[in-house]
mmCIF file of C-alpha atoms (C1' of nucleotides) in Angstrom:
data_model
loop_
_atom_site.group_PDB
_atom_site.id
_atom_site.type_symbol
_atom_site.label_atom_id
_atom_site.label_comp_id
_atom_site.label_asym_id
_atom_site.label_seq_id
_atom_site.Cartn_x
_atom_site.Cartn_y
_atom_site.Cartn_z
ATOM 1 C CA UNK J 1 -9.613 -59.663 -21.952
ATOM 2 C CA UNK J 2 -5.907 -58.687 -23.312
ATOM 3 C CA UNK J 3 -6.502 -55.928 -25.523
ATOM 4 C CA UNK J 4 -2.862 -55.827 -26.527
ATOM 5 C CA UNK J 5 -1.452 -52.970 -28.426
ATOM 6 C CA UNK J 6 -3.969 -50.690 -28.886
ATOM 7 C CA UNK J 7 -5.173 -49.964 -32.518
ATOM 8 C CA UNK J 8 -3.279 -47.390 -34.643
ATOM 9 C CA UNK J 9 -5.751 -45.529 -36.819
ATOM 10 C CA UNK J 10 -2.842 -43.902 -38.532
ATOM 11 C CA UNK J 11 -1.009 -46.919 -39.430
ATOM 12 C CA UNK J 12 -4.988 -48.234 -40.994
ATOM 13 C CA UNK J 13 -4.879 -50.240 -44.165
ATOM 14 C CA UNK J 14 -6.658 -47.449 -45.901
ATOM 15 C CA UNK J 15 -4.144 -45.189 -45.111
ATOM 16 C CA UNK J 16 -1.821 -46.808 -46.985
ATOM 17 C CA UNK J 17 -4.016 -47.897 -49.895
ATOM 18 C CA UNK J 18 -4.409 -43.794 -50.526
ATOM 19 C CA UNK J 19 -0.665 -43.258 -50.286
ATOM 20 C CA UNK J 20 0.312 -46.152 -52.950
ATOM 21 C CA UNK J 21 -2.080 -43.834 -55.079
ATOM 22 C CA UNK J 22 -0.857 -40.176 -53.843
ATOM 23 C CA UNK J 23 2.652 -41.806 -54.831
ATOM 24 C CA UNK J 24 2.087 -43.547 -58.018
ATOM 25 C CA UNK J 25 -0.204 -40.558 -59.412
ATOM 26 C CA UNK J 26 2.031 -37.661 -58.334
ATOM 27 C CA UNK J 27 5.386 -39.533 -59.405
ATOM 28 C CA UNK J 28 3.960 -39.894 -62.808
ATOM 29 C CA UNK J 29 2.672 -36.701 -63.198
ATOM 30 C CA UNK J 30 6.166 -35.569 -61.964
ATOM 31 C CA UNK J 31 7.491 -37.340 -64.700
ATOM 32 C CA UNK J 32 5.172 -36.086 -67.822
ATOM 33 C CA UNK J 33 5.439 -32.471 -66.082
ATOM 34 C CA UNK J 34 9.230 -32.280 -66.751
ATOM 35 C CA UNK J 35 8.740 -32.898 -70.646
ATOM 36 C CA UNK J 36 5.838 -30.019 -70.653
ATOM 37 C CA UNK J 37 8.616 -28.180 -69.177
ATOM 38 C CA UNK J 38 11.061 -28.824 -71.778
ATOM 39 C CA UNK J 39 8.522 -27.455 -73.979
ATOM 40 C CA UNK J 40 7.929 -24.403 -72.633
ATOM 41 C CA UNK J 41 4.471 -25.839 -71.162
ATOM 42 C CA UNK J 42 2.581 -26.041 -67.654
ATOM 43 C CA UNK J 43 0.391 -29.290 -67.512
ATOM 44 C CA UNK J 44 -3.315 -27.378 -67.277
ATOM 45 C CA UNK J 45 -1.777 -25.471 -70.761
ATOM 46 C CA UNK J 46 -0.681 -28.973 -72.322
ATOM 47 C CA UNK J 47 -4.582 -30.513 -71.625
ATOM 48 C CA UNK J 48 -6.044 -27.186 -72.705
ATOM 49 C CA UNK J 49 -4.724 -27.400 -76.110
ATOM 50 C CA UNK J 50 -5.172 -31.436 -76.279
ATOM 51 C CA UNK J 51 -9.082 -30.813 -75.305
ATOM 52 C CA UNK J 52 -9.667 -28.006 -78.177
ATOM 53 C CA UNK J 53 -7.334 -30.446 -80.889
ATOM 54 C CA UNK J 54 -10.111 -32.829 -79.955
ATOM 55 C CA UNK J 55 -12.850 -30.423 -80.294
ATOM 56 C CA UNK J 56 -15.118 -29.472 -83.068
ATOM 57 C CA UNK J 57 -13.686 -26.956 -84.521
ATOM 58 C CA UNK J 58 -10.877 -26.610 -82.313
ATOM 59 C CA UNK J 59 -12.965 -24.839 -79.773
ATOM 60 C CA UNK J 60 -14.875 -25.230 -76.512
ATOM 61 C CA UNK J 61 -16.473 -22.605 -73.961
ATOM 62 C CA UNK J 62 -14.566 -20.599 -71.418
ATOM 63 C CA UNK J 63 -17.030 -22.784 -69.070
ATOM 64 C CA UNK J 64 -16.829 -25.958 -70.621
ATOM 65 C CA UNK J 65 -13.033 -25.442 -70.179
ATOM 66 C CA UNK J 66 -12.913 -24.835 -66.403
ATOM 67 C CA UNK J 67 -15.170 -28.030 -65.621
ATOM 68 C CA UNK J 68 -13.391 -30.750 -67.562
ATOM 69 C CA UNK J 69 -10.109 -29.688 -66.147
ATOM 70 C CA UNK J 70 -11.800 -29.130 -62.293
ATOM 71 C CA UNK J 71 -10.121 -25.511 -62.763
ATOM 72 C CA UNK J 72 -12.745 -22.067 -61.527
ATOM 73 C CA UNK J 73 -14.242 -20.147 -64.414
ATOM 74 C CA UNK J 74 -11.419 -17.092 -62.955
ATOM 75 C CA UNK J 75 -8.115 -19.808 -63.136
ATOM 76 C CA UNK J 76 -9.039 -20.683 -66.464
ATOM 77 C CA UNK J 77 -9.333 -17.210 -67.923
ATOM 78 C CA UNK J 78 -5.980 -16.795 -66.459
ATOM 79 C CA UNK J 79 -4.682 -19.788 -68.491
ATOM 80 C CA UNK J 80 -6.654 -18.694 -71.593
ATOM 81 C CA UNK J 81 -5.026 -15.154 -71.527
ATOM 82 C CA UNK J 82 -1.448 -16.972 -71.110
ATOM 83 C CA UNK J 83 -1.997 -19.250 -74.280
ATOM 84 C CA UNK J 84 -3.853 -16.211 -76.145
ATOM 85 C CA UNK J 85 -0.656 -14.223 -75.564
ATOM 86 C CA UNK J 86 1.669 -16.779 -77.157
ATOM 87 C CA UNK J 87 -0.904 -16.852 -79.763
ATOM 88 C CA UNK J 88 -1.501 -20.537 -79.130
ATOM 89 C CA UNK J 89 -5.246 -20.258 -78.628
ATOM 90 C CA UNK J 90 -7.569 -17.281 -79.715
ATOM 91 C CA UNK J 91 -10.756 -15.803 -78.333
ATOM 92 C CA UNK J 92 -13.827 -16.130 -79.908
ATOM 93 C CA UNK J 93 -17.778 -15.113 -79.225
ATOM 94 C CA UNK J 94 -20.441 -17.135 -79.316
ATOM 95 C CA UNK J 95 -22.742 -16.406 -81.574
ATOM 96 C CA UNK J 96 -26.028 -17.851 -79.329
ATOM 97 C CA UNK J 97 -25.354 -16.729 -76.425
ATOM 98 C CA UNK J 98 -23.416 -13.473 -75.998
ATOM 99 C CA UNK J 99 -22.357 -13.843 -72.635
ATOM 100 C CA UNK J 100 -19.640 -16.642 -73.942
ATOM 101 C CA UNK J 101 -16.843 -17.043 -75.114
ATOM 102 C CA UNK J 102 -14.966 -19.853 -77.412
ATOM 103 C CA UNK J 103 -11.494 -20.908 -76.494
ATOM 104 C CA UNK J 104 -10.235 -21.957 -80.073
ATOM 105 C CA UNK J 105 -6.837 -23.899 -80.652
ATOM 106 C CA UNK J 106 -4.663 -21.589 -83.667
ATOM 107 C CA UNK J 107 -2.402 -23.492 -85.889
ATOM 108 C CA UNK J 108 0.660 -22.129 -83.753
ATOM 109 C CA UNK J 109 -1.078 -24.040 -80.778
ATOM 110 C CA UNK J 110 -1.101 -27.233 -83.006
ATOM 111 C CA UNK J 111 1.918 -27.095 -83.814
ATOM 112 C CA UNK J 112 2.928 -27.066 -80.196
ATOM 113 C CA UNK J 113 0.746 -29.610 -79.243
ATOM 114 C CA UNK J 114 2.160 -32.301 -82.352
ATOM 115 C CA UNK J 115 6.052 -30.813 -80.408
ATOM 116 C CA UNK J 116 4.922 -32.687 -77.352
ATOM 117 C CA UNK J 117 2.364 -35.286 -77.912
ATOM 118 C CA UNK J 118 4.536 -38.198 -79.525
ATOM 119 C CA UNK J 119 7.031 -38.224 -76.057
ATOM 120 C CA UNK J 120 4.036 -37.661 -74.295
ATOM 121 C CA UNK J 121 2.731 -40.547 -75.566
ATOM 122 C CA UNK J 122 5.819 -42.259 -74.847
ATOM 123 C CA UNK J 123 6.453 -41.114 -71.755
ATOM 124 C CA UNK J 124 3.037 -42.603 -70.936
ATOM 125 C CA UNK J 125 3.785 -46.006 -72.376
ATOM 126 C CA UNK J 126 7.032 -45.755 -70.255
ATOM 127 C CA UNK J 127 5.704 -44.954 -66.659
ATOM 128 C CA UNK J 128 2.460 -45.853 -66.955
ATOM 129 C CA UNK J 129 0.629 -48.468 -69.247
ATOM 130 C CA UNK J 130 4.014 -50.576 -69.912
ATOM 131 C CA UNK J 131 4.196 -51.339 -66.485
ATOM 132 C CA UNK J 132 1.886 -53.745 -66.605
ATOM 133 C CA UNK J 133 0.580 -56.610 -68.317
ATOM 134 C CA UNK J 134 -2.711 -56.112 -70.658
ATOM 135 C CA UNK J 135 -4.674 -58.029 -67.849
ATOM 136 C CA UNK J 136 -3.338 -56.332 -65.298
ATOM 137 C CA UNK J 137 -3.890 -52.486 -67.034
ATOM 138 C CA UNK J 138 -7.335 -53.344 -67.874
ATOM 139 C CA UNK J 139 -8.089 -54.586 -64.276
ATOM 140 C CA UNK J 140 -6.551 -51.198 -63.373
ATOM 141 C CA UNK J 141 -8.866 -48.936 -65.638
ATOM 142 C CA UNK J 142 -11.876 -50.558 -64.681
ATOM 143 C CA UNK J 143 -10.904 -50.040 -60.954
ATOM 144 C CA UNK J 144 -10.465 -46.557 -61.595
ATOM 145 C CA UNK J 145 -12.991 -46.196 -63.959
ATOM 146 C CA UNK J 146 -15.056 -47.786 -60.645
ATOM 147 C CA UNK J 147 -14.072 -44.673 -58.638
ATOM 148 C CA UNK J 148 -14.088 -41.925 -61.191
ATOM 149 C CA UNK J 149 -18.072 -42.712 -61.760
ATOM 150 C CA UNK J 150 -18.122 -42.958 -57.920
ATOM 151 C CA UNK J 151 -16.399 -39.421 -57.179
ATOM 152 C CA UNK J 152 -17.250 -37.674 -60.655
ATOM 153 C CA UNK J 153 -21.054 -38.183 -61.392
ATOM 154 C CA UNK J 154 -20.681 -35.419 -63.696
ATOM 155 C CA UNK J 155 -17.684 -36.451 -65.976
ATOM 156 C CA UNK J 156 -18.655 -35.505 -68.633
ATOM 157 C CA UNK J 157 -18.983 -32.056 -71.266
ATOM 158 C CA UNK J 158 -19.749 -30.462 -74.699
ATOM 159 C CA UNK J 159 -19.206 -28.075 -76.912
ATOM 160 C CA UNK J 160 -22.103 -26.237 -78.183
ATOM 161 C CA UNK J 161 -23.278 -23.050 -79.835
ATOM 162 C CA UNK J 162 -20.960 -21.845 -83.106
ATOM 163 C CA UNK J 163 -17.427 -20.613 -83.056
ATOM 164 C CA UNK J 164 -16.111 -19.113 -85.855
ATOM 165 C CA UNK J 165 -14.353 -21.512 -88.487
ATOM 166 C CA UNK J 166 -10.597 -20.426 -87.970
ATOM 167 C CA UNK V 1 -2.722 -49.689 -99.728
ATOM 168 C CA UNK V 2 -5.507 -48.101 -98.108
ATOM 169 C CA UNK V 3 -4.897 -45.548 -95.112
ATOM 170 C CA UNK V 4 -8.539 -44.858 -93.477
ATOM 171 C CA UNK V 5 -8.712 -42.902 -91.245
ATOM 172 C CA UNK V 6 -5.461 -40.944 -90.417
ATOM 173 C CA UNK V 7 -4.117 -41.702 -86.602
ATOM 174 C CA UNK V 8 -4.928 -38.898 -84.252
ATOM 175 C CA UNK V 9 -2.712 -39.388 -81.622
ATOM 176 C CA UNK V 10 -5.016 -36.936 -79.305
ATOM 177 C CA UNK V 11 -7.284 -39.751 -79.116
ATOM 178 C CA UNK V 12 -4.660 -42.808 -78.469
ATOM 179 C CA UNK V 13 -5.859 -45.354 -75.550
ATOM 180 C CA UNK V 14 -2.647 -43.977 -73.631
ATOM 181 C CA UNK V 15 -4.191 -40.456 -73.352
ATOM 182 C CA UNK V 16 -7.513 -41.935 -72.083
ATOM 183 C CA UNK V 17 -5.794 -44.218 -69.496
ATOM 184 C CA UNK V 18 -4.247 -41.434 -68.192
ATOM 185 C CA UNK V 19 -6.819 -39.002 -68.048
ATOM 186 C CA UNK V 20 -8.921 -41.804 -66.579
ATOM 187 C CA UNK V 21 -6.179 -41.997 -63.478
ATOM 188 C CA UNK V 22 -6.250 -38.069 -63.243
ATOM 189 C CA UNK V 23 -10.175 -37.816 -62.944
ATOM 190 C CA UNK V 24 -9.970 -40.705 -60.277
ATOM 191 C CA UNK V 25 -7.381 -39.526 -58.315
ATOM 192 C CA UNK V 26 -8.378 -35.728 -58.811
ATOM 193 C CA UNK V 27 -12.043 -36.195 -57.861
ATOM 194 C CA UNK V 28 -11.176 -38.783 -54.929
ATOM 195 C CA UNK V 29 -8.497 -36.288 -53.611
ATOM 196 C CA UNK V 30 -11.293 -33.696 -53.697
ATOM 197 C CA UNK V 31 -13.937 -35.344 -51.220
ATOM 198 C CA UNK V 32 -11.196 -36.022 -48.783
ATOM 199 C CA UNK V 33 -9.942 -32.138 -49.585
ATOM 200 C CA UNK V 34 -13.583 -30.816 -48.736
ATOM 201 C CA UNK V 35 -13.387 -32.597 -45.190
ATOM 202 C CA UNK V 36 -10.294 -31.066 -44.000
ATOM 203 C CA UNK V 37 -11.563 -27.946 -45.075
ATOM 204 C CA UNK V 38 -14.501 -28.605 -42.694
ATOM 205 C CA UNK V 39 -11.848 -28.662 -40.030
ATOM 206 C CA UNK V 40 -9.821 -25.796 -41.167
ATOM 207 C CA UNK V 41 -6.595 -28.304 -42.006
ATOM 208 C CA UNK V 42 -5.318 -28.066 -45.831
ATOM 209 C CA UNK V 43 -4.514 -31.229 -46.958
ATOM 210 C CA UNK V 44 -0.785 -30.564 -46.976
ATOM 211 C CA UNK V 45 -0.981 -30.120 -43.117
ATOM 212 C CA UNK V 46 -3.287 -32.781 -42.588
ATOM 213 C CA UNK V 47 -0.545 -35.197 -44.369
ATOM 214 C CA UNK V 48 2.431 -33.541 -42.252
ATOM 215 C CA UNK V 49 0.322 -33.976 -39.037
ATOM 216 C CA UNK V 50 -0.078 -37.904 -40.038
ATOM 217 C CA UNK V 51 3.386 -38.600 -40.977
ATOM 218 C CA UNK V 52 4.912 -36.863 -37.681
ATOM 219 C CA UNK V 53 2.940 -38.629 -35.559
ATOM 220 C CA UNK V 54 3.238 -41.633 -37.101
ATOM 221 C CA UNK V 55 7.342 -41.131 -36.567
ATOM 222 C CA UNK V 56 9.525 -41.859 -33.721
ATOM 223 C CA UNK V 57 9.242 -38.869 -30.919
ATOM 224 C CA UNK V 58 6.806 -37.518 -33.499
ATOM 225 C CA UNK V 59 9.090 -35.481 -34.914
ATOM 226 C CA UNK V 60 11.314 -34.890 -38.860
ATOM 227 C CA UNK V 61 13.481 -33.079 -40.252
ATOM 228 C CA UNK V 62 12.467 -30.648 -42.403
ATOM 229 C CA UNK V 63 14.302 -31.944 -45.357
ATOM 230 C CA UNK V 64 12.635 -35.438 -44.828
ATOM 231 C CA UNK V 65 9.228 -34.159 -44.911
ATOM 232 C CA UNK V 66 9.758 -31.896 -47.789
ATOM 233 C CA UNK V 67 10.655 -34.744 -49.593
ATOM 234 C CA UNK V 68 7.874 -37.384 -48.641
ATOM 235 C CA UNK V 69 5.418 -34.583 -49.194
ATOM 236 C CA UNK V 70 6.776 -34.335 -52.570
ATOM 237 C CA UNK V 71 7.162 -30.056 -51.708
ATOM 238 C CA UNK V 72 10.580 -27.887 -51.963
ATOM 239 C CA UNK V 73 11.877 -27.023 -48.784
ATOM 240 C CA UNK V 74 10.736 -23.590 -48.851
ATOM 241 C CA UNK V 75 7.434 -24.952 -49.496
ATOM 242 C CA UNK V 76 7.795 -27.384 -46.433
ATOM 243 C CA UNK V 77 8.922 -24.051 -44.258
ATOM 244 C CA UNK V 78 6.011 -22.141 -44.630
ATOM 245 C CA UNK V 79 3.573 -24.808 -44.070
ATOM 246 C CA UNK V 80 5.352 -25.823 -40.487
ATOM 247 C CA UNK V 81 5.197 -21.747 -39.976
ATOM 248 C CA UNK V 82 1.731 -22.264 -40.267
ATOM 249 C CA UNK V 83 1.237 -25.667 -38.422
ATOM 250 C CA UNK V 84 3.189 -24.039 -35.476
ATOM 251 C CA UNK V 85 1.449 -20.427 -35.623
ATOM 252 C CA UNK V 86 -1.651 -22.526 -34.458
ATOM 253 C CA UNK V 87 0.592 -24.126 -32.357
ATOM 254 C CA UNK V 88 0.038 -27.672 -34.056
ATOM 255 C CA UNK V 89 3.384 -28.463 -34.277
ATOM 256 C CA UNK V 90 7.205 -26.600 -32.974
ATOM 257 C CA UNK V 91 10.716 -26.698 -34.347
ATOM 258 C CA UNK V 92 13.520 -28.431 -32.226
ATOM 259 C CA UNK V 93 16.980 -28.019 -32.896
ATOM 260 C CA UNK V 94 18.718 -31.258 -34.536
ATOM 261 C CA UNK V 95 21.296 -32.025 -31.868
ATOM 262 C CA UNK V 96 23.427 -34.365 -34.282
ATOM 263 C CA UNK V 97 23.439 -31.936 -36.756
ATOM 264 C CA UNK V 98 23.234 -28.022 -35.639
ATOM 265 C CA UNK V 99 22.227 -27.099 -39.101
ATOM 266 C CA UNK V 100 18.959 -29.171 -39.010
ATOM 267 C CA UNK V 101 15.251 -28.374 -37.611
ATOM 268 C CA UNK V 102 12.810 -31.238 -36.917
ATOM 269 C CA UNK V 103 9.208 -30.340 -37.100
ATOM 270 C CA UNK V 104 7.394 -32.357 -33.976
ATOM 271 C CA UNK V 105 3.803 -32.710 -33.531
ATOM 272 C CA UNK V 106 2.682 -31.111 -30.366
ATOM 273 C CA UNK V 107 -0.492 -32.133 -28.168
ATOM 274 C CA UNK V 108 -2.361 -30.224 -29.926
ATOM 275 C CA UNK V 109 -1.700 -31.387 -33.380
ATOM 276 C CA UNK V 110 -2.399 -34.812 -32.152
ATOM 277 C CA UNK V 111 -5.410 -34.101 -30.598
ATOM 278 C CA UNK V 112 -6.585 -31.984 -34.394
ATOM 279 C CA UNK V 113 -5.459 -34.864 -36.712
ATOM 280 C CA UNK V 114 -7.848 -37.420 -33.894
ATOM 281 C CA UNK V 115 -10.785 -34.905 -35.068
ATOM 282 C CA UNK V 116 -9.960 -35.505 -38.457
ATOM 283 C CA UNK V 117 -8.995 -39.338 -39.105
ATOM 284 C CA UNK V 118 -11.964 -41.180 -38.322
ATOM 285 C CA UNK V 119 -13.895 -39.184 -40.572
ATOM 286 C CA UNK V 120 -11.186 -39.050 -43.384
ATOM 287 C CA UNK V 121 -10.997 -43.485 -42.699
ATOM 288 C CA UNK V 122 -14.539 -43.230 -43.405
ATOM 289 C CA UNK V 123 -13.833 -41.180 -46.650
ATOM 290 C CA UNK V 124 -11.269 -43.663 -47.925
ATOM 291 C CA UNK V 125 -13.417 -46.501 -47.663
ATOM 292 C CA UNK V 126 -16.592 -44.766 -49.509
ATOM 293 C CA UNK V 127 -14.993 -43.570 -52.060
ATOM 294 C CA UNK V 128 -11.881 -45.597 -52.982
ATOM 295 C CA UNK V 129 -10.984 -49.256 -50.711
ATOM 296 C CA UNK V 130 -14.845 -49.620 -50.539
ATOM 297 C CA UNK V 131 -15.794 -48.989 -54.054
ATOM 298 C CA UNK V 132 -13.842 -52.367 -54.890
ATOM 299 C CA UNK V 133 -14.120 -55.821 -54.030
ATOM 300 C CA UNK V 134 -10.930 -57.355 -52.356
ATOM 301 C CA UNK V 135 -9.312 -59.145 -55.053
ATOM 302 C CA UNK V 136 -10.059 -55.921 -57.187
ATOM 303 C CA UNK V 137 -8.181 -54.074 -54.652
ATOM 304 C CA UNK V 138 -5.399 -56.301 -54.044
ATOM 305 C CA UNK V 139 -5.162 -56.122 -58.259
ATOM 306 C CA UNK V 140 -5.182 -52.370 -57.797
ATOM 307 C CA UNK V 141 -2.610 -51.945 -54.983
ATOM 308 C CA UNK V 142 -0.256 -53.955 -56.713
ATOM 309 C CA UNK V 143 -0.263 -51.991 -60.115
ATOM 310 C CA UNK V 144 -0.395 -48.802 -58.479
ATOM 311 C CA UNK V 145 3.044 -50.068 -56.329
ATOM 312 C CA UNK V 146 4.718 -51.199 -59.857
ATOM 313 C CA UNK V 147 3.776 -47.941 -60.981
ATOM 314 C CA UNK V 148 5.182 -46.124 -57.824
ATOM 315 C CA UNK V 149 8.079 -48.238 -57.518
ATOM 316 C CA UNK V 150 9.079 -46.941 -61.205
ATOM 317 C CA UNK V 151 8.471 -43.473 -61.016
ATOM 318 C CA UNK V 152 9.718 -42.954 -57.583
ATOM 319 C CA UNK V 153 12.876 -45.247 -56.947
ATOM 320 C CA UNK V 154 13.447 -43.235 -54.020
ATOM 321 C CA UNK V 155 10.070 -43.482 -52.406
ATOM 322 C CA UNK V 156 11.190 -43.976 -48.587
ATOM 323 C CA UNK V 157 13.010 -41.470 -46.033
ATOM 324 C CA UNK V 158 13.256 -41.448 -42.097
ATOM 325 C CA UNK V 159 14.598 -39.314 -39.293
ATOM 326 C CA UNK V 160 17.417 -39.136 -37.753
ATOM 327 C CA UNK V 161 19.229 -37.241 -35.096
ATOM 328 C CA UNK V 162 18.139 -36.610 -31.648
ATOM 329 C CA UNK V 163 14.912 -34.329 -31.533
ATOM 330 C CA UNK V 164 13.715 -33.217 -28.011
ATOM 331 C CA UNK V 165 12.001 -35.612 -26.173
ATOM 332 C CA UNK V 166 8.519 -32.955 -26.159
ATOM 333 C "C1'" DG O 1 32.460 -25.724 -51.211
ATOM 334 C "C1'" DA O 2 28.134 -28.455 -50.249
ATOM 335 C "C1'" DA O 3 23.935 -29.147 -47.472
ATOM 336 C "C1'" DG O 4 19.887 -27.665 -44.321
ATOM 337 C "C1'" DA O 5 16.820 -24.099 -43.663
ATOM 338 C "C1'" DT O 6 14.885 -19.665 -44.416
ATOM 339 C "C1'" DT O 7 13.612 -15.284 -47.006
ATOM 340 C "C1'" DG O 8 12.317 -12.191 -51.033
ATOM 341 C "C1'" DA O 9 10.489 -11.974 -55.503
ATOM 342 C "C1'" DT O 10 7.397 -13.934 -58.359
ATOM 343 C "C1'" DC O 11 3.920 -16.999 -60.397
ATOM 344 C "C1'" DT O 12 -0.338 -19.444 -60.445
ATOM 345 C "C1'" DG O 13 -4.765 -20.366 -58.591
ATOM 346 C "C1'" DT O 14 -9.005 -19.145 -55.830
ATOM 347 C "C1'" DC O 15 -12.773 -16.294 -53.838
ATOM 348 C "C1'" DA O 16 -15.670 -12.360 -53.869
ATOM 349 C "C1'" DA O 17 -17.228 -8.674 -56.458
ATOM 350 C "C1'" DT O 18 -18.479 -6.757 -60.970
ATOM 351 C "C1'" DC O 19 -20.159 -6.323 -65.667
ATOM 352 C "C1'" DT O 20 -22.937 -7.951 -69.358
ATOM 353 C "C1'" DT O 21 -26.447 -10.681 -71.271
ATOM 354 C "C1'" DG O 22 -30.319 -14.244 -70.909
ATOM 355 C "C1'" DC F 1 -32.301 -12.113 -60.796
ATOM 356 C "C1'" DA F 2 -29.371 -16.181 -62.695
ATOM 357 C "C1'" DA F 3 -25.365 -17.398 -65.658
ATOM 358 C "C1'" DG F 4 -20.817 -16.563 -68.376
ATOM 359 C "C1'" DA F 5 -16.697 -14.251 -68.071
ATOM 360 C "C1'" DT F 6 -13.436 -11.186 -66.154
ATOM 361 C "C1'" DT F 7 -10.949 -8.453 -62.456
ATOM 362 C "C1'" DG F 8 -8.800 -7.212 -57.792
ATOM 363 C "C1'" DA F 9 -7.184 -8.871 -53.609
ATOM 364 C "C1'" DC F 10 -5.127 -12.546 -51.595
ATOM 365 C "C1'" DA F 11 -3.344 -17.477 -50.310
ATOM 366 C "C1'" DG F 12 -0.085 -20.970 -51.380
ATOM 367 C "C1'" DA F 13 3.944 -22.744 -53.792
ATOM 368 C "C1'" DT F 14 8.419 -22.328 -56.297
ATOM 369 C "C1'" DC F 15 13.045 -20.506 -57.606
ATOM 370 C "C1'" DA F 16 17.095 -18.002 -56.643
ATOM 371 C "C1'" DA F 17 19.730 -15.950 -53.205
ATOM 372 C "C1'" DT F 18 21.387 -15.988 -48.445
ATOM 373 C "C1'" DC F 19 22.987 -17.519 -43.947
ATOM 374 C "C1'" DT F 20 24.813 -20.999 -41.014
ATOM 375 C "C1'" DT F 21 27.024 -25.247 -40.253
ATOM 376 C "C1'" DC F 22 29.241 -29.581 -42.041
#
DNA sequence: GAAGATTGATCTGTCAATCTTG
DNA sequence: CAAGATTGACAGATCAATCTTC
């Protein structure tokens, strides 16, 4: 039996499925990262403040935090004490449970946040979900949607306990 | 005319699209992450292994890896300082060009990234080619290249020159 | 003077250790 | 003694400056 050239593993099919993804998610992120940087913003700061806007009370756990951005408990105090310092965010305890803390969005930080979010948005629209057809983008987000339940079991997080009111 | 509910543009379908693509793409790119921990490769160095050897003479230039890697030069220096410290890879002097280095893979690195590529096939296919059926795949690919083709006109580089022979 | 590569200063993130509270 | 948060020491990446070669 010929075997011919012999097989390639580098050169696999599945190679290049994950590169088409490296590329297309770290060009876009490239992309949004330059407006955050126009606005005096690092990415993890930008989806910080856009998880306490969406937050009761503006707030969420140091904890909380760290897991829905896949960040350590240690990076995320780091990025708390940056956004406390510009006064975009402020700390607050928890009233059941002493040990915590609350990570709670100031007006300052919402101001910020309603700076960047309309190009944001655009910039999204642009890059991203007007690429594509509606068919086509909802194909897309249920493929990933496939994966993210795959890889993330645990997606999801809450707020809980009782920040103070502002 | 009656308003409702005011828009809140934290919550638009954009922002969940995209956070939908980071959790995929974050959480896939941490299972393959925790495998070439398990053989003491970050994944940086584990893509600079594959794309030398997957080049002619296994060898770039510094400038063209920094770039496919999507890493500044200085970046790309200290991570073939590394690579060659364990002896993985070595610089060679760009003959066509005395100001240029190419980084070439060395026995060694081969025989390292052979540890690691079956297992990291095998990763691919759980958690992303294999979590979809064909023609969801094909549907995927081909978004994800629109997408890539947009945000990164520039998305191919090669060598060049006249790196040692090994 | 511009480009390829490296170096020094600095920034951001993690890990291990620590402190406090449950 | 486990869990939430922080801190010190350190690894990894960038930017600006530098050196050599085009």
């Amino acid at each position: 039996v010929t075997k011919g050239i012999p097989a390639a593993p580098e050169d696999d099919a599945r190679i290049t499925a994950f590169g088409l993804f490296v590329e297309a998610f770290t060009g876009l992120s490239a992309k949004l990262a330059e407006q955050f940087a126009a606005h005096r913003l690092a990415p993890v700061e930008f989806e910080v403040l856009l998880r306490l806007a969406r937050s009761p009370r503006g707030a969420l756990r140091m904890t909380d935090l760290a897991a829905q951005t896949s960040m350590s408990t240690s990076g995320m105090t780091r990025v708390i004490d940056r956004l406390e310092r510009e006064s975009f965010v402020r700390r607050t305890a928890c009233e059941s449970d002493r040990r915590g803390w609350f990570a709670q969005i100031t007006e300052n930080g919402r101001a910020r946040l309603a700076d960047v979010l309309p190009g944001h948005l655009d910039l999204i629209d642009k890059w991203f979900t007007g690429q594509l057809s509606k068919h086509e983008l909802d194909a897309l987000l249920a493929s990933l949607r496939k994966i993210r339940d795959a890889v993330r079991p645990d997606a999801t997080a809450g707020a809980s306990g009782e920040p103070g009111t502002g």
